[in-house]
Tab-separated table of C-alpha atoms in Angstrom:
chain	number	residue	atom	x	y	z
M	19	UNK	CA	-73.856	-88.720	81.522
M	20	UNK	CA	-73.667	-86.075	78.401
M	21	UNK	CA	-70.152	-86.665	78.497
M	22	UNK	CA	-70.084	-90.155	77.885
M	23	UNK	CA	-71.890	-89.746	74.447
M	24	UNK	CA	-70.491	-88.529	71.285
M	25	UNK	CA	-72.530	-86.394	69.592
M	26	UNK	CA	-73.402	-88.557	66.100
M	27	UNK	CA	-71.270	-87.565	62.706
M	28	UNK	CA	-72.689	-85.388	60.266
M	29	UNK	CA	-73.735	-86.459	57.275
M	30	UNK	CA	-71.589	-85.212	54.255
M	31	UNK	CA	-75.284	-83.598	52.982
M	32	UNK	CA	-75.961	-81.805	56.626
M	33	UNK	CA	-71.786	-80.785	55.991
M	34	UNK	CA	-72.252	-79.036	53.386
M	35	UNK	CA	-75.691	-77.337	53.978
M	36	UNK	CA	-74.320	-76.073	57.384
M	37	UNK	CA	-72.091	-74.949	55.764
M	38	UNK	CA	-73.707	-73.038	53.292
M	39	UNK	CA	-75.693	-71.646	55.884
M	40	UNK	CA	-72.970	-69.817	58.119
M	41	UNK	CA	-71.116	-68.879	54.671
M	42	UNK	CA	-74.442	-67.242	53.468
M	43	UNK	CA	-74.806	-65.546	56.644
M	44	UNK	CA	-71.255	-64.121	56.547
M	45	UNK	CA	-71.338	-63.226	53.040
M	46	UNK	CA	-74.916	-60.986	54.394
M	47	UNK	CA	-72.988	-59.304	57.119
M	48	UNK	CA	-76.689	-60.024	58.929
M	49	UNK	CA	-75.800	-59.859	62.352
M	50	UNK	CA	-74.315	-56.956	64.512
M	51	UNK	CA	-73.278	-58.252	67.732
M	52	UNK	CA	-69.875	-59.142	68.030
M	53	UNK	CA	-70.094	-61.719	70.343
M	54	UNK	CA	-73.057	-63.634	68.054
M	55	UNK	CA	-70.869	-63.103	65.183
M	56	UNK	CA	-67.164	-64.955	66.541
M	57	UNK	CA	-69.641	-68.059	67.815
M	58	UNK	CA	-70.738	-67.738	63.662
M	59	UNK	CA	-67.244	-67.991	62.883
M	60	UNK	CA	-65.876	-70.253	65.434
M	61	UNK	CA	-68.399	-72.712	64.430
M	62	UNK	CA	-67.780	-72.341	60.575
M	63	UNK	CA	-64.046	-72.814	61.173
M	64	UNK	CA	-65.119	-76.457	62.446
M	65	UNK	CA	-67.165	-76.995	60.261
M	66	UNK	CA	-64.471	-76.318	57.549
M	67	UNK	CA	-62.456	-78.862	59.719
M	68	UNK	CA	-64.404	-81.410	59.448
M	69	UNK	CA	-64.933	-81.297	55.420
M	70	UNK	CA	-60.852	-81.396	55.396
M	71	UNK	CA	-61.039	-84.656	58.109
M	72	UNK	CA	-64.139	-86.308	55.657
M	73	UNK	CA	-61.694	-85.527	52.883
M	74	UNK	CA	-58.466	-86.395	53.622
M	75	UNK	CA	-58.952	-88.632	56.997
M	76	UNK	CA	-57.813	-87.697	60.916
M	77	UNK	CA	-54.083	-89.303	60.709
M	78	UNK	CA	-55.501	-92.770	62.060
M	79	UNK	CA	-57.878	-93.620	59.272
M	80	UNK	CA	-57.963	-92.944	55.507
M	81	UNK	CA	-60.903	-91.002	54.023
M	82	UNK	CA	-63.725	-93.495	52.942
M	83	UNK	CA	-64.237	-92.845	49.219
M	84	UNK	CA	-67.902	-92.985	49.392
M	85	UNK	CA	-68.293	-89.962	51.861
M	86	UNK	CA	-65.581	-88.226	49.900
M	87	UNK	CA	-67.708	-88.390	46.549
M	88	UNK	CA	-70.953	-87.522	48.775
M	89	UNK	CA	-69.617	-84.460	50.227
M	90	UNK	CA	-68.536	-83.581	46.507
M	91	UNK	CA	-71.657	-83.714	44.929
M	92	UNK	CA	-73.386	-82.079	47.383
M	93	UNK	CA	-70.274	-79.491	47.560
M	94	UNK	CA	-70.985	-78.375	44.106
M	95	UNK	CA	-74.810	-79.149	43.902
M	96	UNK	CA	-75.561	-76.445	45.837
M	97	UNK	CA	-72.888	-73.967	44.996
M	98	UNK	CA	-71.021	-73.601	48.169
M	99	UNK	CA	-67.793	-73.751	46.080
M	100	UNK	CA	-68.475	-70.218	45.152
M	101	UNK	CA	-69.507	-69.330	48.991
M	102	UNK	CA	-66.324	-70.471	50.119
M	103	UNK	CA	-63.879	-68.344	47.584
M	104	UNK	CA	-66.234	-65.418	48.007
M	105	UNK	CA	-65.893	-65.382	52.056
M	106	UNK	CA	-62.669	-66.837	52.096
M	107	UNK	CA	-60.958	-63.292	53.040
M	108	UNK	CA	-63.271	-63.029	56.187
M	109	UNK	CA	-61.883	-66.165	57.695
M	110	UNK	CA	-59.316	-66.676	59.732
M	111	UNK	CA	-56.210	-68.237	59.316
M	112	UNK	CA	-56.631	-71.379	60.448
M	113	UNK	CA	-60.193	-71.695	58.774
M	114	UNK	CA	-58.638	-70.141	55.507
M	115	UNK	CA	-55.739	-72.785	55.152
M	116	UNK	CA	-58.481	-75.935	56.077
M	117	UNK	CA	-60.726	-74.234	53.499
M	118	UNK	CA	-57.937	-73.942	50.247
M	119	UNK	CA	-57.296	-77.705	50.795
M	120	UNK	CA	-60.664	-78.705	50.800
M	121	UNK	CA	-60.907	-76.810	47.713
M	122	UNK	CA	-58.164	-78.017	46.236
M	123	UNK	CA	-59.085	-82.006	47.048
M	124	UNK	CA	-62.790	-81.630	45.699
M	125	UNK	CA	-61.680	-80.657	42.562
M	126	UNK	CA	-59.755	-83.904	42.221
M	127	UNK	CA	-62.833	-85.888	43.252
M	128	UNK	CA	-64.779	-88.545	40.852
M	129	UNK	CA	-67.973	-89.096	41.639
M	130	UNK	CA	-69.134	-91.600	39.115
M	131	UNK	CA	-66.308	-91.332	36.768
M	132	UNK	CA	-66.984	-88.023	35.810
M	133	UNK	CA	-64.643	-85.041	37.587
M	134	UNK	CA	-67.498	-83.153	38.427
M	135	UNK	CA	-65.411	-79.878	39.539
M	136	UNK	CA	-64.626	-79.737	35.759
M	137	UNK	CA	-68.363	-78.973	35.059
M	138	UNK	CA	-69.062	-77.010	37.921
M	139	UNK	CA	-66.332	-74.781	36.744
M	140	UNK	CA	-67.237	-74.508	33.164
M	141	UNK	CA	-70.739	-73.393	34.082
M	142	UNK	CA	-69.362	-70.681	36.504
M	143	UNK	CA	-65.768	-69.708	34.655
M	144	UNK	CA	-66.882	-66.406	35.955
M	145	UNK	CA	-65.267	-67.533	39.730
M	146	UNK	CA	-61.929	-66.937	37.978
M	147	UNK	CA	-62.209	-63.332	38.318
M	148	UNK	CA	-62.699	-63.203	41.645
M	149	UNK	CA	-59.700	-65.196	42.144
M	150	UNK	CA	-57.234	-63.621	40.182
M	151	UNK	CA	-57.529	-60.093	40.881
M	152	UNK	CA	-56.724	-61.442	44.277
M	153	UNK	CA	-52.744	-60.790	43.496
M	154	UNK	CA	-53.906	-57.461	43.835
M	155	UNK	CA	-54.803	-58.035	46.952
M	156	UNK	CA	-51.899	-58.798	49.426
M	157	UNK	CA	-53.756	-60.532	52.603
M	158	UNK	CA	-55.658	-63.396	50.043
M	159	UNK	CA	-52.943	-63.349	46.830
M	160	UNK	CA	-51.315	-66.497	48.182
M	161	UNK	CA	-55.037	-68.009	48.900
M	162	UNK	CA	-56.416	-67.053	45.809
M	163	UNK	CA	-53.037	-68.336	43.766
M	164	UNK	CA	-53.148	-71.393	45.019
M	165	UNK	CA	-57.036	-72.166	44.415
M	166	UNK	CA	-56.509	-70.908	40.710
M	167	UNK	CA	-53.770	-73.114	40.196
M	168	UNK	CA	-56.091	-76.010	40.822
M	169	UNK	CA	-58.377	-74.482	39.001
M	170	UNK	CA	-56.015	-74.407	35.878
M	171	UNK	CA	-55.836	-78.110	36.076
M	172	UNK	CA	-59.085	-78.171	33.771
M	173	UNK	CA	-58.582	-77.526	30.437
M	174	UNK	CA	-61.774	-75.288	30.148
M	175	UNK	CA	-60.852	-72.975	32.795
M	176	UNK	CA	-57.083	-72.650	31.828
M	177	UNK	CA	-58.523	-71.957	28.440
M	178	UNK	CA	-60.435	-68.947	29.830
M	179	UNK	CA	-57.698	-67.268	31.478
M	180	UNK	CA	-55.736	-67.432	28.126
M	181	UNK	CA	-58.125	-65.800	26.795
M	182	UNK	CA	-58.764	-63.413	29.179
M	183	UNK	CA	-57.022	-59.588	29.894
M	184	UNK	CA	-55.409	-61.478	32.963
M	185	UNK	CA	-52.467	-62.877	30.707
M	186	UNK	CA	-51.436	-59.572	30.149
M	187	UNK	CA	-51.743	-58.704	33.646
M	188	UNK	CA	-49.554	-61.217	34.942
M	189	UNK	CA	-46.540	-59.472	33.489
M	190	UNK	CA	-47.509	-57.179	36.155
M	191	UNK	CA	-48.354	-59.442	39.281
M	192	UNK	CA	-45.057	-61.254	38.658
M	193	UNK	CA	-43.161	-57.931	39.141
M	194	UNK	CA	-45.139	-57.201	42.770
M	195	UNK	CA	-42.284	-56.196	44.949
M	196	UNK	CA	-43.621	-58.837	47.515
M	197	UNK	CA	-41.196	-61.825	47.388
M	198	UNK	CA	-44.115	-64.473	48.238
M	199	UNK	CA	-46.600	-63.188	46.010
M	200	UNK	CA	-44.970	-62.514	42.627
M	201	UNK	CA	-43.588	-66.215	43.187
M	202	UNK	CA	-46.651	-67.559	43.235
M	203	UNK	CA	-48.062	-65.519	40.554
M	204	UNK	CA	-45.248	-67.070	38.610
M	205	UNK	CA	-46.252	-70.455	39.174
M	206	UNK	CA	-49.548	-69.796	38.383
M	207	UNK	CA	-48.017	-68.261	34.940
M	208	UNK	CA	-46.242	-71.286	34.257
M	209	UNK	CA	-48.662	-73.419	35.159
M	210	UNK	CA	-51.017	-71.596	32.328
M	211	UNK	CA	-48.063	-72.057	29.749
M	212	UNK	CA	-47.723	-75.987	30.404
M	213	UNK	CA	-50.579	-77.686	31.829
M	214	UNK	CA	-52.120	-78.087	28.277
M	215	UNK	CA	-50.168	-78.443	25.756
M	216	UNK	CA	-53.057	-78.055	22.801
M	217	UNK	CA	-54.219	-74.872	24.559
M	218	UNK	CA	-51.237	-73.396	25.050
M	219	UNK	CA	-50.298	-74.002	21.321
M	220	UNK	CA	-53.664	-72.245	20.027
M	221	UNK	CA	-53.124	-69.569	22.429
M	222	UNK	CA	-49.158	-68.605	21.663
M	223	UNK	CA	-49.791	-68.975	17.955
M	224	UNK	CA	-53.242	-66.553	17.990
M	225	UNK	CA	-51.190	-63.914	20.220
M	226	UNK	CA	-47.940	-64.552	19.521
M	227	UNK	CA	-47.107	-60.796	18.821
M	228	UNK	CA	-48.091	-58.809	21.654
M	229	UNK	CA	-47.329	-62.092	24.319
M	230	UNK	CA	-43.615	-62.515	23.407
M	231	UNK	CA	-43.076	-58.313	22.913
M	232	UNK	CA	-44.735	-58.265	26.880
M	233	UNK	CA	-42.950	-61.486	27.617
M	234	UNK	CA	-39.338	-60.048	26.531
M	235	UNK	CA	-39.559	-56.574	27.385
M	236	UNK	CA	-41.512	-56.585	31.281
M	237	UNK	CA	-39.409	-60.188	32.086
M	238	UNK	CA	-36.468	-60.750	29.780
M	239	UNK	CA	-35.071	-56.792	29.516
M	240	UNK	CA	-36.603	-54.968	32.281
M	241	UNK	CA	-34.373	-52.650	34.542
M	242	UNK	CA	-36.153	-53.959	37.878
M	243	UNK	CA	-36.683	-57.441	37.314
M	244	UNK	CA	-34.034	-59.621	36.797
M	245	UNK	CA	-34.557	-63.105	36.006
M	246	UNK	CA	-32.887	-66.029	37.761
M	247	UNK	CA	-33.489	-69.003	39.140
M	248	UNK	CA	-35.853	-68.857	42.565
M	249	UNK	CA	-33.661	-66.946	45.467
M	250	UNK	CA	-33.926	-63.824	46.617
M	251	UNK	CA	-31.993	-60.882	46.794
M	252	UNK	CA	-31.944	-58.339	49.117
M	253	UNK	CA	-30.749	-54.948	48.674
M	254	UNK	CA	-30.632	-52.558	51.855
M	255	UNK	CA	-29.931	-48.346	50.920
M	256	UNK	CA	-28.007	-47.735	54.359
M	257	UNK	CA	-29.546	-43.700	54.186
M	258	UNK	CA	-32.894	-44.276	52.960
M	259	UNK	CA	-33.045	-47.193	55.428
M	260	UNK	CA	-35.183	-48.989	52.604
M	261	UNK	CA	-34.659	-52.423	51.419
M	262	UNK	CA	-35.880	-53.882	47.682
M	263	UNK	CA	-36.601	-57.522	46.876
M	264	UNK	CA	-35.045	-58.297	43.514
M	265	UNK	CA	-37.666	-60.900	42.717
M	266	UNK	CA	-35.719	-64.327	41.032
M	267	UNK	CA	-37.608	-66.833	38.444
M	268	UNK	CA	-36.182	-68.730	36.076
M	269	UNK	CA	-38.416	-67.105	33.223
M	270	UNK	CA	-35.984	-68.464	30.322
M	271	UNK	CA	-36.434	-72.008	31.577
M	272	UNK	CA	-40.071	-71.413	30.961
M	273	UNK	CA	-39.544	-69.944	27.640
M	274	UNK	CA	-37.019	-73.044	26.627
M	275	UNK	CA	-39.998	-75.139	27.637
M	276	UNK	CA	-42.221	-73.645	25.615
M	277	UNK	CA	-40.116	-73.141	22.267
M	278	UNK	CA	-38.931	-77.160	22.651
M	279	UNK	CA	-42.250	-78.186	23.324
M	280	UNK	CA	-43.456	-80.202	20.183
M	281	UNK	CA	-47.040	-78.381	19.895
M	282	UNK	CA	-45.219	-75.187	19.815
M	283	UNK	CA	-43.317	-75.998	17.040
M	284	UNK	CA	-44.584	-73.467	14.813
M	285	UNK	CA	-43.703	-71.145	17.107
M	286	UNK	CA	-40.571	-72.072	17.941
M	287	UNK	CA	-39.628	-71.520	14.505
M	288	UNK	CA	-41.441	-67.925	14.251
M	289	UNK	CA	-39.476	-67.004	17.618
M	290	UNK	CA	-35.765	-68.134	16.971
M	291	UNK	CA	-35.793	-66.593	13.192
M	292	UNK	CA	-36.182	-63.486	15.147
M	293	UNK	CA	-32.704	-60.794	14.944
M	294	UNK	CA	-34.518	-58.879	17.956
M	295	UNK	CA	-34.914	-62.136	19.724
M	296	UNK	CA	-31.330	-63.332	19.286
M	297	UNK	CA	-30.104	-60.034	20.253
M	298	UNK	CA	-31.907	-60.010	23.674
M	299	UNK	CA	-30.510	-63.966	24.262
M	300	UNK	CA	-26.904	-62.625	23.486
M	301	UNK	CA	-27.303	-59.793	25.609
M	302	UNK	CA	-28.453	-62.406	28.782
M	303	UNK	CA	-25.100	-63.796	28.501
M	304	UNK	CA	-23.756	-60.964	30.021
M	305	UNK	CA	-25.106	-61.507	33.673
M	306	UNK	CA	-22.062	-63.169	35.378
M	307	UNK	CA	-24.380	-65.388	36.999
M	308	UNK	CA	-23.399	-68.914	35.969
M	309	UNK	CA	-27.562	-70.423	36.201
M	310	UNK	CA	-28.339	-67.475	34.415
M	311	UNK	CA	-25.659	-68.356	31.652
M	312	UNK	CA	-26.810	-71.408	31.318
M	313	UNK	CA	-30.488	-70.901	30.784
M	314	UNK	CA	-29.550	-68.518	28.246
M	315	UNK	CA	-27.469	-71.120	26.319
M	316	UNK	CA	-30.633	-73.595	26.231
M	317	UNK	CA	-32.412	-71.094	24.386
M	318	UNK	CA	-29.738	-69.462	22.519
M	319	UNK	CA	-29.216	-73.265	21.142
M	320	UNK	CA	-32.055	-72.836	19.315
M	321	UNK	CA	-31.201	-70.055	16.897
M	322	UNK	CA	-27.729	-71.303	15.968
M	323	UNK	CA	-29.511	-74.895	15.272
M	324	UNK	CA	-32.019	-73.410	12.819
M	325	UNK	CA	-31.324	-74.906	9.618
M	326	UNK	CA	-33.131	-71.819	8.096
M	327	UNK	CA	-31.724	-69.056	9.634
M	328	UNK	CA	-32.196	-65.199	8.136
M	329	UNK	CA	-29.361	-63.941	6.902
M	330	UNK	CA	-29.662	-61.414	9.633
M	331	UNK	CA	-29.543	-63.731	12.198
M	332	UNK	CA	-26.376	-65.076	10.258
M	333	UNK	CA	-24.467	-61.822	9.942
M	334	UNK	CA	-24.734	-61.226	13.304
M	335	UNK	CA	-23.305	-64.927	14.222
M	336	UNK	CA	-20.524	-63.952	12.279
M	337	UNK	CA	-19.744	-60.766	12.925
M	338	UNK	CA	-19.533	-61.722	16.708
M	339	UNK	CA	-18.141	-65.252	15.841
M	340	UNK	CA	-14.664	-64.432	17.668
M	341	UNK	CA	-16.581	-63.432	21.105
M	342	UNK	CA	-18.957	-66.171	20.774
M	343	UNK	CA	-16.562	-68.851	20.443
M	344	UNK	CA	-14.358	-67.934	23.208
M	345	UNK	CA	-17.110	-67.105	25.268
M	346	UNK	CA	-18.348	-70.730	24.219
M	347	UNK	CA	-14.644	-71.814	24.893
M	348	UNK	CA	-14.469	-71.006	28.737
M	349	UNK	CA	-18.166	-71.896	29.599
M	350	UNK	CA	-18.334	-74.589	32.043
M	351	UNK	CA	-21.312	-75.885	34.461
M	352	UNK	CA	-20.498	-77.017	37.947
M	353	UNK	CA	-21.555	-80.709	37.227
M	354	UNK	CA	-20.380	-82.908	34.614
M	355	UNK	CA	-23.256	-83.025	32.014
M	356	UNK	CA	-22.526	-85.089	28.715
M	357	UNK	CA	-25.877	-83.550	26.680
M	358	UNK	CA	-24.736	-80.460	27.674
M	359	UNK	CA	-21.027	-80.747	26.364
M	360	UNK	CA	-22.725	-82.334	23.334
M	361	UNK	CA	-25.020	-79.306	22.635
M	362	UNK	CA	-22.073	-76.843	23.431
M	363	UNK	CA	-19.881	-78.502	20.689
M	364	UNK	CA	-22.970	-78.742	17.656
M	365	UNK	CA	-23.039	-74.883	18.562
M	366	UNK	CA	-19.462	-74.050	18.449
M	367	UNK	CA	-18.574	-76.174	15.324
M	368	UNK	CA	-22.314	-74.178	13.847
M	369	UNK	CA	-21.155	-70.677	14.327
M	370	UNK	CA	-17.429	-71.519	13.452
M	371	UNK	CA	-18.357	-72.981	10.333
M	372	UNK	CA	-21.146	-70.484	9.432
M	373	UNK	CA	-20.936	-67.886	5.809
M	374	UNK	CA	-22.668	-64.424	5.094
M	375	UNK	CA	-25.039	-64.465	2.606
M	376	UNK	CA	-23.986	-62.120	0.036
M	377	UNK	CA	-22.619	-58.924	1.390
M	378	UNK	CA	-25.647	-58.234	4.290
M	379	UNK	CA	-24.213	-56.202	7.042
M	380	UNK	CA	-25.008	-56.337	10.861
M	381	UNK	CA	-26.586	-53.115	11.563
M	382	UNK	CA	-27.399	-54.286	15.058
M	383	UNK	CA	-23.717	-55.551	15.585
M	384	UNK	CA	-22.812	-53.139	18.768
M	385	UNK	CA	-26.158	-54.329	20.833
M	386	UNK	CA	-25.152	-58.249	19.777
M	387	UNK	CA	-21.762	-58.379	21.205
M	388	UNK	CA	-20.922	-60.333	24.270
M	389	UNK	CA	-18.316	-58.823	26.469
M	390	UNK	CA	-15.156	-60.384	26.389
């Protein structure tokens, strides 16, 4: 007869207190028999389960909205969030994925108009820094990434990380020589440079000097990262028998974003009246890859279109006007593209048409040149 019965749902409440419980007691390490400890475990993983099937429904019917906004209140009422993210490198696979995308969902639910994940999190910004060191940590960086991202998604919390020491230290995480995990540090980077616009503007313009030097000398110039556009290549050394990921992102795609973005406008201007700037652009076009051209040339766009332009910046157009305009001349993209052409013509006809101030000299000229 015990078969024939069901045993009776859980309440979202009893869910999450549960819950709680076997978190709490893995988080105390309390119990030192193995076998006691997997039945802990086993039974959290279902429990996990289940928050994911209350959340997101079993595949035959949709989750009900009021037990969604239930288990969300009581989610974040009594703190579990921070149970979950804390223990999260003690579970198992399976538990671990169930557990980032019930993470992920309650911070998307409303319970009574309010997002209530957005004050939970600005009463406990602290969580952030036990999720981002986490690219430091190879087994729970891709966990850990992808919670942050979501956690991004509010403006207070993406407004902490810009002003934390962990912008500076995702020049580094990006570089990890682990394919996977520098890729997802760089979405998380880009998702901190875009999400919110107002932020991001306050933030570039109070640290505009020490972002950009970081941003163009780790990504833009350095020896063993080069930029383009998400693939992977793989180097093997036949003798040492050692193979190195050349980690790809399309890093000048995220700075054209950011320069072209409206609430950046101030500085867009600072950045593109730069000679140092230019010169590292110019430099880009060298890599005969044609992506990487091309990204270059969105950016590059931007000094030859400033109608204020130092006369630097205009001596070295000049002086390299014959390279530039046959360079110009030849470049083609695979596709047709109309506001490309367009763009490619204002620039030609800008630098063909463009004077030296006075008698300034290029004193830069050599590291300008494009190859021919």
């Amino acid at each position: 007869m015990k078969g024939l019965f069901k045993p009776k749902p859980r309440t979202p409440m009893e869910l999450v207190l549960q819950t709680r419980d076997l978190l709490i007691f893995l988080d105390q390490k309390t119990e030192t028999r193995e076998r006691k400890r997997e039945e802990k475990m086993s039974e959290l993983g279902k429990q996990i389960l289940e928050m994911r099937v209350v959340l997101f429904g079993n595949g035959q019917a949709e989750p009900n909205p009021d037990a969604c906004a239930h288990l969300a209140r009581e989610f974040f009422k009594h703190d579990t969030f921070r149970l979950l993210v804390v223990c999260l490198p003690k579970l198992d696979l399976g538990a671990r994925q169930n557990a980032t995308h019930v993470l992920a969902n309650l911070q998307r639910q409303r319970v009574g108009g309010r997002l209530i994940a957005s004050e939970y999190l600005e009463n406990n910004l602290e969580l952030m820094d036990v999720l981002l060191p986490g690219y430091e940590d190879g087994d729970i960086a891709l966990t850990y990434g992808a919670i942050s991202r979501e956690c991004i998604r509010h403006q207070i919390v993406a407004r902490y990380v810009l002003g934390s020491e962990y912008m500076k230290k995702f020049f580094t995480y990006i570089q990890i020589p682990h394919y996977d995990i520098a890729s997802d540090a760089q979405s998380t980077f880009k998702e901190l440079l875009t999400r919110h616009r107002s932020t991001v503007a306050e933030f570039l313009s109070a640290n505009y000097d020490w972002f950009f030097q970081g941003f163009n000398s780790q990504l833009l110039q350095s020896p063993s990262y080069i930029t383009r556009r998400h693939a992977v290549k793989v180097i093997q050394d036949s003798q040492e028998q050692s193979t190195f990921c050349i980690i790809s992102y399309n890093v000048l795609q995220l700075l054209g974003y950011m320069l072209l973005d409206r609430s950046n406008s101030a500085v867009m201007v600072r950045y593109v009246s730069s000679l140092e700037n230019m010169r590292i652009l110019m430099n880009l076009f060298r890599d005969s890859n044609k992506t990487m051209q091309l990204d270059t040339f969105h950016v590059f766009k931007l000094f030859v279109a400033n109608k204020k332009k130092p006369p630097e910046i205009i001596s070295v157009l000049v002086t390299n006007r014959s390279k530039l305009l046959r360079f110009l001349g030849d470049f083609s993209i695979d596709k047709e593209d109309e506001h490309f052409e367009a763009d490619k013509a204002e620039v030609i006809k800008e630098i063909a048409t463009l004077e030296i101030i006075g008698e300034r000299s290029c004193t830069d000229a050599d590291d300008c040149e494009v190859e021919s």
